[in-house]
Short mmCIF file of C-alpha atoms in Angstrom, two decimals:
data_model
loop_
_atom_site.label_atom_id
_atom_site.label_comp_id
_atom_site.label_asym_id
_atom_site.label_seq_id
_atom_site.Cartn_x
_atom_site.Cartn_y
_atom_site.Cartn_z
CA UNK A 271 16.43 -45.55 2.28
CA UNK A 272 18.20 -48.60 3.73
CA UNK A 273 17.43 -52.07 2.46
CA UNK A 274 15.68 -53.18 5.67
CA UNK A 275 13.10 -50.38 5.30
CA UNK A 276 12.29 -51.05 1.68
CA UNK A 277 9.33 -53.36 2.43
CA UNK A 278 7.47 -50.32 3.77
CA UNK A 279 7.15 -49.10 0.18
CA UNK A 280 4.46 -51.75 -0.28
CA UNK A 281 2.15 -49.92 2.16
CA UNK A 282 -0.71 -48.11 0.41
CA UNK A 283 -0.57 -45.23 2.93
CA UNK A 284 3.14 -44.81 2.18
CA UNK A 285 2.58 -44.80 -1.59
CA UNK A 286 -0.33 -42.34 -1.22
CA UNK A 287 1.83 -40.01 0.84
CA UNK A 288 4.55 -40.04 -1.86
CA UNK A 289 1.92 -39.35 -4.53
CA UNK A 290 0.54 -36.43 -2.51
CA UNK A 291 4.05 -34.98 -2.15
CA UNK A 292 4.57 -35.20 -5.93
CA UNK A 293 1.21 -33.58 -6.62
CA UNK A 294 1.94 -30.81 -4.11
CA UNK A 295 5.28 -30.23 -5.81
CA UNK A 296 3.51 -29.83 -9.16
CA UNK A 297 0.90 -27.57 -7.53
CA UNK A 298 3.62 -25.36 -6.02
CA UNK A 299 5.36 -25.22 -9.40
CA UNK A 300 2.19 -23.90 -11.02
CA UNK A 301 1.82 -21.22 -8.34
CA UNK A 302 5.45 -20.25 -8.89
CA UNK A 303 4.77 -20.04 -12.63
CA UNK A 304 1.83 -17.72 -11.93
CA UNK A 305 4.03 -15.50 -9.77
CA UNK A 306 6.72 -15.31 -12.46
CA UNK A 307 4.17 -14.47 -15.17
CA UNK A 308 2.62 -11.74 -13.02
CA UNK A 309 6.03 -10.25 -12.31
CA UNK A 310 7.32 -10.38 -15.89
CA UNK A 311 4.13 -9.62 -17.82
CA UNK A 312 2.28 -7.27 -15.45
CA UNK A 313 4.41 -5.73 -12.70
CA UNK A 314 7.49 -4.86 -14.74
CA UNK A 315 5.38 -3.65 -17.66
CA UNK A 316 3.20 -1.49 -15.43
CA UNK A 317 6.23 0.00 -13.67
CA UNK A 318 7.86 0.93 -16.97
CA UNK A 319 4.61 2.35 -18.31
CA UNK A 320 4.16 4.38 -15.14
CA UNK A 321 7.58 6.01 -15.56
CA UNK A 322 6.69 6.93 -19.14
CA UNK A 323 3.39 8.45 -18.01
CA UNK A 324 5.15 10.48 -15.34
CA UNK A 325 7.61 11.87 -17.88
CA UNK A 326 4.79 12.65 -20.31
CA UNK A 327 2.74 14.39 -17.63
CA UNK A 328 5.78 16.43 -16.61
CA UNK A 329 6.20 17.52 -20.24
CA UNK A 330 2.59 18.68 -20.47
CA UNK A 331 2.84 20.64 -17.24
CA UNK A 332 6.05 22.27 -18.48
CA UNK A 333 4.28 23.32 -21.68
CA UNK A 334 1.45 24.84 -19.65
CA UNK A 335 3.91 26.80 -17.52
CA UNK A 336 5.74 28.08 -20.60
CA UNK A 337 2.45 29.24 -22.10
CA UNK A 338 1.59 31.04 -18.87
CA UNK A 339 5.01 32.75 -18.75
CA UNK A 340 4.66 33.81 -22.39
CA UNK A 341 1.26 35.34 -21.68
CA UNK A 342 2.64 37.21 -18.66
CA UNK A 343 5.58 38.52 -20.72
CA UNK A 344 3.21 39.82 -23.41
CA UNK A 345 1.10 41.51 -20.75
CA UNK A 346 4.18 43.26 -19.35
CA UNK A 347 5.06 44.57 -22.84
CA UNK A 348 1.49 45.79 -23.25
CA UNK A 349 1.60 47.57 -19.90
CA UNK A 350 4.96 49.20 -20.80
CA UNK A 351 3.69 50.48 -24.18
CA UNK A 352 0.53 51.75 -22.53
CA UNK A 353 2.46 53.76 -19.92
CA UNK A 354 4.80 55.12 -22.59
CA UNK A 355 1.87 56.21 -24.76
CA UNK A 356 0.29 57.94 -21.76
CA UNK A 357 3.54 59.77 -20.92
CA UNK A 358 4.26 60.87 -24.48
CA UNK A 359 0.67 62.04 -25.02
CA UNK A 360 0.81 64.24 -21.93
CA UNK A 361 4.13 65.74 -23.07
CA UNK A 362 2.64 66.41 -26.53
CA UNK A 363 -0.31 68.25 -24.94
CA UNK A 364 2.06 70.36 -22.84
CA UNK A 365 4.18 71.14 -25.91
CA UNK A 366 1.07 72.20 -27.89
CA UNK A 367 -0.08 74.46 -25.05
CA UNK A 368 3.41 75.98 -24.79
CA UNK A 369 3.47 76.65 -28.56
CA UNK A 370 0.06 78.34 -28.43
CA UNK A 371 1.13 80.41 -25.44
CA UNK A 372 4.36 81.46 -27.20
CA UNK A 373 2.38 82.41 -30.34
CA UNK A 374 0.09 84.70 -28.32
CA UNK A 375 3.00 86.27 -26.44
CA UNK A 376 3.79 89.70 -28.02
CA UNK A 377 7.27 89.68 -26.62
CA UNK A 378 8.21 86.37 -28.24
CA UNK A 379 10.18 86.46 -31.45
CA UNK A 380 9.26 84.65 -34.60
CA UNK A 381 12.10 82.19 -34.06
CA UNK A 382 10.77 81.29 -30.62
CA UNK A 383 7.31 80.72 -32.05
CA UNK A 384 8.66 78.51 -34.85
CA UNK A 385 10.80 76.58 -32.39
CA UNK A 386 7.84 75.99 -30.03
CA UNK A 387 5.63 74.83 -32.91
CA UNK A 388 8.35 72.50 -34.22
CA UNK A 389 8.76 70.98 -30.75
CA UNK A 390 4.99 70.54 -30.42
CA UNK A 391 4.79 68.81 -33.81
CA UNK A 392 7.67 66.49 -32.88
CA UNK A 393 6.03 65.52 -29.59
CA UNK A 394 2.70 64.95 -31.31
CA UNK A 395 4.42 62.68 -33.86
CA UNK A 396 6.14 60.73 -31.05
CA UNK A 397 2.82 60.34 -29.20
CA UNK A 398 1.21 59.06 -32.39
CA UNK A 399 3.96 56.45 -32.78
CA UNK A 400 3.49 55.36 -29.15
CA UNK A 401 -0.25 55.14 -29.78
CA UNK A 402 0.27 52.86 -32.77
CA UNK A 403 2.72 50.71 -30.78
CA UNK A 404 0.24 50.44 -27.90
CA UNK A 405 -2.52 49.41 -30.30
CA UNK A 406 -0.24 46.79 -31.85
CA UNK A 407 0.76 45.39 -28.45
CA UNK A 408 -2.87 45.32 -27.35
CA UNK A 409 -3.87 43.40 -30.43
CA UNK A 410 -0.98 40.97 -29.92
CA UNK A 411 -1.90 40.42 -26.25
CA UNK A 412 -5.58 39.84 -27.00
CA UNK A 413 -4.66 37.32 -29.67
CA UNK A 414 -2.21 35.48 -27.42
CA UNK A 415 -4.68 35.54 -24.52
CA UNK A 416 -7.36 34.02 -26.74
CA UNK A 417 -4.87 31.42 -27.93
CA UNK A 418 -3.93 30.63 -24.31
CA UNK A 419 -7.46 30.24 -22.93
CA UNK A 420 -9.22 28.70 -25.93
CA UNK A 421 -6.50 26.61 -27.60
CA UNK A 422 -3.31 25.97 -25.60
CA UNK A 423 -4.74 25.18 -22.15
CA UNK A 424 -7.72 23.12 -23.40
CA UNK A 425 -5.31 21.13 -25.57
CA UNK A 426 -3.04 20.45 -22.57
CA UNK A 427 -6.03 19.45 -20.44
CA UNK A 428 -7.23 17.10 -23.16
CA UNK A 429 -3.77 15.52 -23.34
CA UNK A 430 -3.75 15.02 -19.57
CA UNK A 431 -7.22 13.49 -19.78
CA UNK A 432 -6.09 11.11 -22.53
CA UNK A 433 -3.01 10.22 -20.46
CA UNK A 434 -5.14 9.28 -17.45
CA UNK A 435 -7.54 7.27 -19.63
CA UNK A 436 -4.61 5.32 -21.07
CA UNK A 437 -3.35 4.67 -17.53
CA UNK A 438 -6.74 3.31 -16.48
CA UNK A 439 -6.96 1.15 -19.60
CA UNK A 440 -3.47 -0.26 -18.93
CA UNK A 441 -4.52 -1.23 -15.41
CA UNK A 442 -7.66 -2.89 -16.78
CA UNK A 443 -5.53 -4.91 -19.21
CA UNK A 444 -3.37 -5.98 -16.26
CA UNK A 445 -6.47 -7.24 -14.48
CA UNK A 446 -7.51 -9.26 -17.53
CA UNK A 447 -4.01 -10.68 -17.96
CA UNK A 448 -3.98 -11.72 -14.30
CA UNK A 449 -7.26 -13.59 -14.80
CA UNK A 450 -6.01 -15.25 -17.99
CA UNK A 451 -2.83 -16.38 -16.21
CA UNK A 452 -4.89 -18.01 -13.47
CA UNK A 453 -7.20 -19.66 -16.02
CA UNK A 454 -4.24 -21.04 -17.97
CA UNK A 455 -2.90 -23.07 -15.04
CA UNK A 456 -6.28 -23.91 -13.54
CA UNK A 457 -6.66 -27.24 -15.45
CA UNK A 458 -3.20 -28.36 -14.29
CA UNK A 459 -3.98 -27.39 -10.71
CA UNK A 460 -7.29 -29.28 -11.03
CA UNK A 461 -5.38 -32.38 -12.12
CA UNK A 462 -3.05 -32.04 -9.14
CA UNK A 463 -6.03 -31.88 -6.80
CA UNK A 464 -7.59 -34.88 -8.53
CA UNK A 465 -4.34 -36.78 -8.03
CA UNK A 466 -4.40 -35.93 -4.31
CA UNK A 467 -8.00 -37.16 -4.09
CA UNK A 468 -7.08 -40.37 -5.92
CA UNK A 469 -4.12 -40.92 -3.58
CA UNK A 470 -6.47 -40.62 -0.62
CA UNK A 471 -8.93 -43.12 -2.06
CA UNK A 472 -6.15 -45.62 -2.82
CA UNK A 473 -5.32 -46.07 0.86
CA UNK A 474 -6.36 -49.56 2.07
CA UNK A 475 -5.88 -49.78 5.80
CA UNK A 476 -6.78 -53.50 5.97
CA UNK A 477 -4.08 -54.48 3.47
CA UNK A 478 -1.51 -52.30 5.28
CA UNK A 479 -2.16 -53.90 8.66
CA UNK A 480 -2.15 -57.42 7.20
CA UNK A 481 1.15 -56.65 5.46
CA UNK A 482 2.66 -55.48 8.74
CA UNK A 483 1.41 -58.66 10.44
CA UNK A 484 2.85 -60.91 7.73
CA UNK A 485 6.14 -59.04 7.82
CA UNK A 486 6.63 -59.12 11.60
CA UNK A 487 5.04 -62.46 12.72
CA UNK A 488 7.45 -64.83 14.56
CA UNK A 489 6.22 -68.19 13.21
CA UNK A 490 6.51 -69.93 16.62
CA UNK A 491 3.81 -72.34 17.73
CA UNK A 492 1.74 -71.36 20.68
CA UNK A 493 2.90 -73.14 23.89
CA UNK A 494 0.76 -76.04 25.18
CA UNK A 495 -0.49 -76.77 28.68
CA UNK A 496 2.05 -77.43 31.40
CA UNK A 497 2.01 -80.93 32.84
CA UNK A 498 1.64 -81.65 36.54
CA UNK A 499 4.91 -82.67 38.10
CA UNK A 500 4.45 -84.78 41.23
CA UNK A 501 7.52 -84.44 43.45
CA UNK A 502 6.04 -86.68 46.15
CA UNK A 503 6.79 -89.82 44.17
CA UNK A 504 10.54 -89.35 44.56
CA UNK A 505 10.35 -89.70 48.39
CA UNK A 506 8.82 -93.23 48.43
CA UNK A 507 10.96 -94.60 45.60
CA UNK A 508 14.05 -96.61 46.63
CA UNK A 509 17.32 -95.41 45.32
CA UNK A 510 19.20 -97.64 42.95
CA UNK A 511 22.15 -97.46 40.69
CA UNK A 512 19.93 -97.63 37.67
CA UNK A 513 17.84 -94.75 38.89
CA UNK A 514 20.87 -92.58 39.40
CA UNK A 515 22.06 -93.16 35.85
CA UNK A 516 18.71 -92.68 34.17
CA UNK A 517 16.58 -90.19 35.94
CA UNK A 518 12.91 -90.46 35.10
CA UNK A 519 11.42 -87.93 37.52
CA UNK A 520 9.79 -84.58 36.85
CA UNK A 521 13.04 -82.72 37.45
CA UNK A 522 14.40 -84.43 34.40
CA UNK A 523 11.55 -83.06 32.36
CA UNK A 524 12.14 -79.57 33.78
CA UNK A 525 15.79 -79.72 32.79
CA UNK A 526 14.81 -80.53 29.24
CA UNK A 527 12.64 -77.47 28.92
CA UNK A 528 15.10 -75.14 30.63
CA UNK A 529 16.54 -73.84 27.36
CA UNK A 530 13.18 -73.13 25.74
CA UNK A 531 12.14 -69.54 25.26
CA UNK A 532 8.47 -68.92 25.98
CA UNK A 533 8.48 -65.12 25.51
CA UNK A 534 5.97 -63.84 23.02
CA UNK A 535 8.53 -61.54 21.30
CA UNK A 536 12.21 -62.10 20.60
CA UNK A 537 13.24 -59.27 22.93
CA UNK A 538 12.19 -58.83 26.52
CA UNK A 539 10.59 -55.45 27.02
CA UNK A 540 12.24 -53.36 29.67
CA UNK A 541 10.34 -52.39 32.73
CA UNK A 542 9.26 -48.81 32.87
CA UNK A 543 10.15 -46.48 35.70
CA UNK A 544 6.58 -46.62 36.96
CA UNK A 545 6.83 -50.43 37.26
CA UNK A 546 10.15 -50.22 39.08
CA UNK A 547 8.80 -47.65 41.54
CA UNK A 548 5.20 -48.59 42.15
CA UNK A 549 4.85 -46.21 45.06
CA UNK A 550 6.03 -43.07 43.26
CA UNK A 551 3.62 -40.15 42.80
CA UNK A 552 1.49 -40.22 39.62
CA UNK A 553 2.23 -37.69 36.85
CA UNK A 554 0.24 -34.53 36.57
CA UNK A 555 -2.90 -34.92 34.49
CA UNK A 556 -2.97 -33.35 31.03
CA UNK A 557 -5.82 -31.29 29.61
CA UNK A 558 -8.07 -32.61 26.89
CA UNK A 559 -5.93 -31.25 24.08
CA UNK A 560 -2.88 -33.10 25.27
CA UNK A 561 -0.67 -30.08 26.05
CA UNK A 562 0.48 -29.33 29.61
CA UNK A 563 -1.04 -26.35 31.40
CA UNK A 564 1.39 -25.13 34.06
CA UNK A 565 0.08 -22.86 36.75
CA UNK A 566 2.73 -20.23 36.17
CA UNK A 567 4.34 -19.47 32.81
CA UNK A 568 6.95 -16.92 31.85
CA UNK A 569 6.08 -14.47 29.14
CA UNK A 570 8.40 -14.63 26.09
CA UNK A 571 10.80 -11.78 25.38
CA UNK A 572 9.05 -10.83 22.12
CA UNK A 573 5.78 -10.28 23.97
CA UNK A 574 7.48 -7.98 26.48
CA UNK A 575 9.09 -6.00 23.66
CA UNK A 576 5.71 -5.61 21.97
CA UNK A 577 4.20 -4.30 25.20
CA UNK A 578 7.06 -1.80 25.52
CA UNK A 579 6.62 -0.65 21.92
CA UNK A 580 2.90 -0.09 22.53
CA UNK A 581 3.72 2.52 25.18
CA UNK A 582 6.89 4.06 23.72
CA UNK A 583 6.17 4.44 20.01
CA UNK A 584 3.03 6.58 20.32
CA UNK A 585 4.92 9.01 22.52
CA UNK A 586 7.74 9.36 20.03
CA UNK A 587 5.33 9.95 17.17
CA UNK A 588 3.43 12.51 19.21
CA UNK A 589 6.67 14.40 19.89
CA UNK A 590 7.40 14.44 16.17
CA UNK A 591 3.92 15.76 15.51
CA UNK A 592 4.34 18.55 18.05
CA UNK A 593 7.65 19.53 16.55
CA UNK A 594 6.75 19.37 12.88
CA UNK A 595 3.09 20.34 12.54
CA UNK A 596 0.56 22.62 14.26
CA UNK A 597 -2.04 21.34 16.68
CA UNK A 598 -4.73 19.40 14.83
CA UNK A 599 -8.17 19.09 16.41
CA UNK A 600 -10.58 16.24 15.80
CA UNK A 601 -13.30 18.50 14.37
CA UNK A 602 -10.79 20.29 12.05
CA UNK A 603 -11.64 23.65 13.68
CA UNK A 604 -8.07 24.84 12.95
CA UNK A 605 -8.81 24.87 9.19
CA UNK A 606 -10.64 27.58 7.18
CA UNK A 607 -14.41 27.05 6.83
CA UNK A 608 -14.40 25.61 3.31
CA UNK A 609 -11.42 23.35 3.95
CA UNK A 610 -12.95 22.22 7.22
CA UNK A 611 -16.20 21.36 5.44
CA UNK A 612 -14.33 19.33 2.82
CA UNK A 613 -12.29 17.47 5.42
CA UNK A 614 -15.39 16.69 7.48
CA UNK A 615 -17.17 15.47 4.35
CA UNK A 616 -14.18 13.27 3.50
CA UNK A 617 -14.13 11.88 7.04
CA UNK A 618 -17.87 11.15 6.82
CA UNK A 619 -17.36 9.22 3.59
CA UNK A 620 -14.55 7.16 5.16
CA UNK A 621 -16.67 6.33 8.23
CA UNK A 622 -19.64 5.44 5.99
CA UNK A 623 -17.47 3.05 3.97
CA UNK A 624 -16.16 1.41 7.14
CA UNK A 625 -19.69 1.13 8.52
CA UNK A 626 -20.96 -0.44 5.29
CA UNK A 627 -18.06 -2.90 5.39
CA UNK A 628 -18.93 -3.91 8.95
CA UNK A 629 -22.62 -4.24 8.00
CA UNK A 630 -21.70 -6.54 5.11
CA UNK A 631 -19.46 -8.58 7.39
CA UNK A 632 -22.26 -8.85 9.97
CA UNK A 633 -24.69 -10.07 7.31
CA UNK A 634 -22.14 -12.61 6.08
CA UNK A 635 -21.58 -13.90 9.62
CA UNK A 636 -25.34 -14.21 10.17
CA UNK A 637 -25.69 -16.19 6.94
CA UNK A 638 -22.77 -18.42 7.95
CA UNK A 639 -24.38 -18.96 11.34
CA UNK A 640 -27.65 -20.01 9.69
CA UNK A 641 -25.75 -22.44 7.46
CA UNK A 642 -23.97 -23.93 10.49
CA UNK A 643 -27.27 -24.28 12.35
CA UNK A 644 -28.87 -26.10 9.41
CA UNK A 645 -25.77 -28.21 8.71
CA UNK A 646 -23.92 -28.90 12.00
CA UNK A 647 -21.31 -30.98 10.23
CA UNK A 648 -19.97 -27.86 8.48
CA UNK A 649 -19.15 -25.97 11.70
CA UNK A 650 -20.18 -24.88 15.17
CA UNK A 651 -22.50 -21.83 15.25
CA UNK A 652 -21.22 -20.89 18.71
CA UNK A 653 -17.74 -20.28 17.28
CA UNK A 654 -19.09 -17.23 15.41
CA UNK A 655 -20.54 -15.55 18.50
CA UNK A 656 -17.35 -13.64 19.36
CA UNK A 657 -16.93 -12.33 15.78
CA UNK A 658 -20.58 -11.26 15.63
CA UNK A 659 -20.21 -9.46 18.98
CA UNK A 660 -17.05 -7.65 17.86
CA UNK A 661 -18.70 -6.62 14.60
CA UNK A 662 -21.72 -5.23 16.48
CA UNK A 663 -19.46 -3.22 18.79
CA UNK A 664 -17.57 -1.78 15.80
CA UNK A 665 -20.86 -0.85 14.13
CA UNK A 666 -22.08 0.96 17.25
CA UNK A 667 -18.79 2.84 17.56
CA UNK A 668 -18.85 3.87 13.89
CA UNK A 669 -22.47 5.03 14.20
CA UNK A 670 -21.52 7.26 17.15
CA UNK A 671 -18.62 8.73 15.16
CA UNK A 672 -20.89 9.20 12.16
CA UNK A 673 -23.41 11.19 14.20
CA UNK A 674 -20.62 13.26 15.73
CA UNK A 675 -19.11 14.23 12.37
CA UNK A 676 -22.57 14.91 10.90
CA UNK A 677 -23.16 17.43 13.71
CA UNK A 678 -19.82 19.11 13.04
CA UNK A 679 -20.52 19.15 9.30
CA UNK A 680 -23.88 20.85 9.92
CA UNK A 681 -22.13 23.53 11.98
CA UNK A 682 -19.41 24.00 9.35
CA UNK A 683 -22.03 24.22 6.58
CA UNK A 684 -23.98 26.95 8.44
CA UNK A 685 -20.87 29.09 8.79
CA UNK A 686 -19.70 28.32 5.27
CA UNK A 687 -22.78 29.96 3.69
CA UNK A 688 -21.56 33.38 4.74
CA UNK A 689 -17.91 32.76 3.89
CA UNK A 690 -18.00 31.27 0.42
CA UNK A 691 -14.77 30.66 -1.34
CA UNK A 692 -15.16 30.07 -5.06
CA UNK A 693 -11.88 30.16 -6.97
CA UNK A 694 -11.71 30.65 -10.72
CA UNK A 695 -12.42 27.28 -12.28
CA UNK A 696 -11.19 26.60 -15.81
CA UNK A 697 -12.59 23.83 -17.96
CA UNK A 698 -11.57 22.44 -21.31
CA UNK A 699 -13.63 24.90 -23.36
CA UNK A 700 -11.99 27.95 -21.80
CA UNK A 701 -14.99 29.23 -19.80
CA UNK A 702 -14.35 30.50 -16.28
CA UNK A 703 -16.21 32.00 -13.35
CA UNK A 704 -15.06 35.54 -12.60
CA UNK A 705 -15.59 35.81 -8.85
CA UNK A 706 -13.19 37.30 -6.38
CA UNK A 707 -11.84 35.05 -3.59
CA UNK A 708 -14.28 36.45 -1.04
CA UNK A 709 -17.29 35.42 -3.14
CA UNK A 710 -18.30 38.92 -4.35
CA UNK A 711 -17.79 40.51 -7.76
CA UNK A 712 -14.67 42.66 -7.93
CA UNK A 713 -15.30 46.35 -8.16
CA UNK A 714 -12.08 47.04 -10.06
CA UNK A 715 -12.42 46.78 -13.83
CA UNK A 716 -8.68 46.49 -14.52
CA UNK A 717 -6.35 44.01 -12.78
CA UNK A 718 -3.31 45.08 -10.85
CA UNK A 719 -0.33 44.93 -13.26
CA UNK A 720 2.00 43.90 -10.43
CA UNK A 721 0.11 40.63 -9.93
CA UNK A 722 0.43 37.59 -12.19
CA UNK A 723 -2.17 37.42 -14.96
CA UNK A 724 -2.85 33.75 -14.26
CA UNK A 725 -1.97 33.11 -10.65
CA UNK A 726 -4.20 30.05 -10.34
CA UNK A 727 -1.72 27.89 -12.24
CA UNK A 728 1.12 28.79 -9.89
CA UNK A 729 -0.31 26.43 -7.27
CA UNK A 730 -0.47 23.60 -9.79
CA UNK A 731 3.18 24.02 -10.75
CA UNK A 732 4.63 24.47 -7.31
CA UNK A 733 5.16 20.70 -7.02
CA UNK A 734 7.32 20.74 -10.15
CA UNK A 735 9.75 23.32 -8.77
CA UNK A 736 12.90 21.83 -7.29
CA UNK A 737 13.28 22.10 -3.54
CA UNK A 738 16.70 22.93 -2.15
CA UNK A 739 18.37 19.81 -0.64
CA UNK A 740 18.89 19.70 3.12
CA UNK A 741 21.79 17.23 3.03
CA UNK A 742 23.09 14.15 1.26
CA UNK A 743 23.11 10.40 1.84
CA UNK A 744 25.13 7.37 0.74
CA UNK A 745 23.41 4.07 -0.12
CA UNK A 746 24.58 1.15 2.02
CA UNK A 747 22.47 -1.45 0.16
CA UNK A 748 20.81 -1.90 -3.21
CA UNK A 749 17.13 -0.90 -3.44
CA UNK A 750 14.99 -1.75 -6.51
CA UNK A 751 12.40 1.00 -6.01
CA UNK A 752 9.65 -0.90 -7.84
CA UNK A 753 6.68 0.47 -5.89
CA UNK A 754 4.83 3.75 -6.49
CA UNK A 755 6.67 6.86 -5.29
CA UNK A 756 10.02 5.13 -4.62
CA UNK A 757 13.31 5.46 -6.47
CA UNK A 758 15.95 2.81 -7.13
CA UNK A 759 19.54 3.12 -5.91
CA UNK A 760 22.78 1.18 -5.97
CA UNK A 761 25.19 0.50 -3.13
CA UNK A 762 27.61 3.40 -2.72
CA UNK A 763 25.48 5.88 -4.70
CA UNK A 764 25.33 9.44 -3.32
CA UNK A 765 21.92 11.16 -3.39
CA UNK A 766 20.66 14.57 -2.25
CA UNK A 767 18.23 14.55 0.70
CA UNK A 768 15.13 16.65 -0.11
CA UNK A 769 12.87 15.70 2.81
CA UNK A 770 13.88 14.19 6.14
CA UNK A 771 12.29 11.03 7.56
CA UNK A 772 9.07 12.00 9.38
CA UNK A 773 8.85 8.84 11.42
CA UNK A 774 7.45 6.46 8.81
CA UNK A 775 10.85 4.99 7.83
CA UNK A 776 11.13 6.73 4.40
CA UNK A 777 13.36 9.60 3.21
CA UNK A 778 12.82 11.63 0.05
CA UNK A 779 15.93 12.01 -2.13
CA UNK A 780 16.89 13.37 -5.56
CA UNK A 781 19.44 12.36 -8.19
CA UNK A 782 21.57 14.76 -10.20
CA UNK A 783 19.30 14.24 -13.25
CA UNK A 784 16.27 15.50 -11.29
CA UNK A 785 14.59 12.15 -10.50
CA UNK A 786 13.01 12.20 -7.03
CA UNK A 787 11.44 9.51 -4.84
CA UNK A 788 11.44 7.81 -1.46
CA UNK A 789 13.95 5.28 -0.14
CA UNK A 790 14.13 3.32 3.16
CA UNK A 791 15.94 5.38 5.80
CA UNK A 792 17.69 2.27 7.15
CA UNK A 793 19.31 1.63 3.74
CA UNK A 794 21.36 4.85 3.66
CA UNK A 795 23.79 6.90 5.75
CA UNK A 796 22.45 10.48 6.02
CA UNK A 797 24.47 13.67 6.55
CA UNK A 798 22.31 16.77 6.99
CA UNK A 799 23.50 20.33 6.41
CA UNK A 800 24.08 22.37 9.57
#
């Protein structure tokens, strides 16, 4: 500040404004401290813990797949030994019948009979060995199957359950830490707010105005009354030499006061343009809020671009949908009955949640309106009319959608009774429901050896199988990848493209070590395989 402006520091409003700025600086520093603590103590820790949980879950799923493959391998060995035993037993029976036939043949020699009996005994011995091997393989398979269903898989499920419980507990600890961080700085923030309140109470408008008056007053005395100057006396007076040398008339008095300055202020204020041109047209009136309201206004460029995007973007997305996915109807009639019922039920739950949210908002607005009506100084009740009207319209629309989906769900439920789909469900104690996919008990007592012995787990492990890349991309910028489902990358890094951008601005990629995740499409240069 310059020296001539320093006296303004004595104004109470000026000092209060400086105090408020200092308190706001301290307040902002506390909020910044909260943000840093949340990032260092919660976000980074949760991100690291999430990566560890993902790796641990992947290990458990790999163990489950290995156990399934081991069980299938044992079943194949059992099936092979069973077929071999069946083949050798049939050959032994044929050899025994041939030996008996040769013994009863009168034309056969003794050597032929001995040879046939020896061959029959050898085949019988081989069949007995195959029988013992089949029994051993059967016992081994039954033991491994019992181990798989009653020990291995329940143990893996329990580990996955414990993993998810630890994840939930870690999130709960993050919530508590967030609250503790806020509580830690709350006293300091309270002091900052108290300082702002004190600065407001310290303002003394009377002292400020008196200080400005004392600082800027001129100190001149107020001018007295003007005296009457009678010019008629000079006509009747005779001229003389003495009168010419010593003028005593009123003009002499006027000449004395000619150098006096009778302006109120030291500077003469300039005339405004309206004073110079009194006959010019008056300015246009302004509205009550002080801002001009021209009759015609040009729309800004951003608004025009938004209007264009409203019409263009939906078309582009619809073309992507037509190209990538089959036609999807609103009532999910394109899905199988059970899937349709589940999707309709899920949609009903979403609409019910939205409806409950709107109902709560409507009740809150009504309460606020009552408070405003009882205490007008807190707000205008009429200002809530538009929000209440919009909420009512949303509630009516959601109720119509709710009735519509309830009707479709009733139709889907009626058809679903005849087409039940109840897959084999495994729990942690190894029990399962043996129903065929069409809902009826299977008539076959033995499973088809060509099919997998535990096909239900194949669906669970399909996500873990690596998908062949469709191209590669090069990172143009650094990306931290801190959010769920994303992957970090460095500028210049080359990654394999697993899934192309579907219109949402994200591309799925994979590193050489197997890590997969999503990255912004605009951050990379993509080259797809032809």
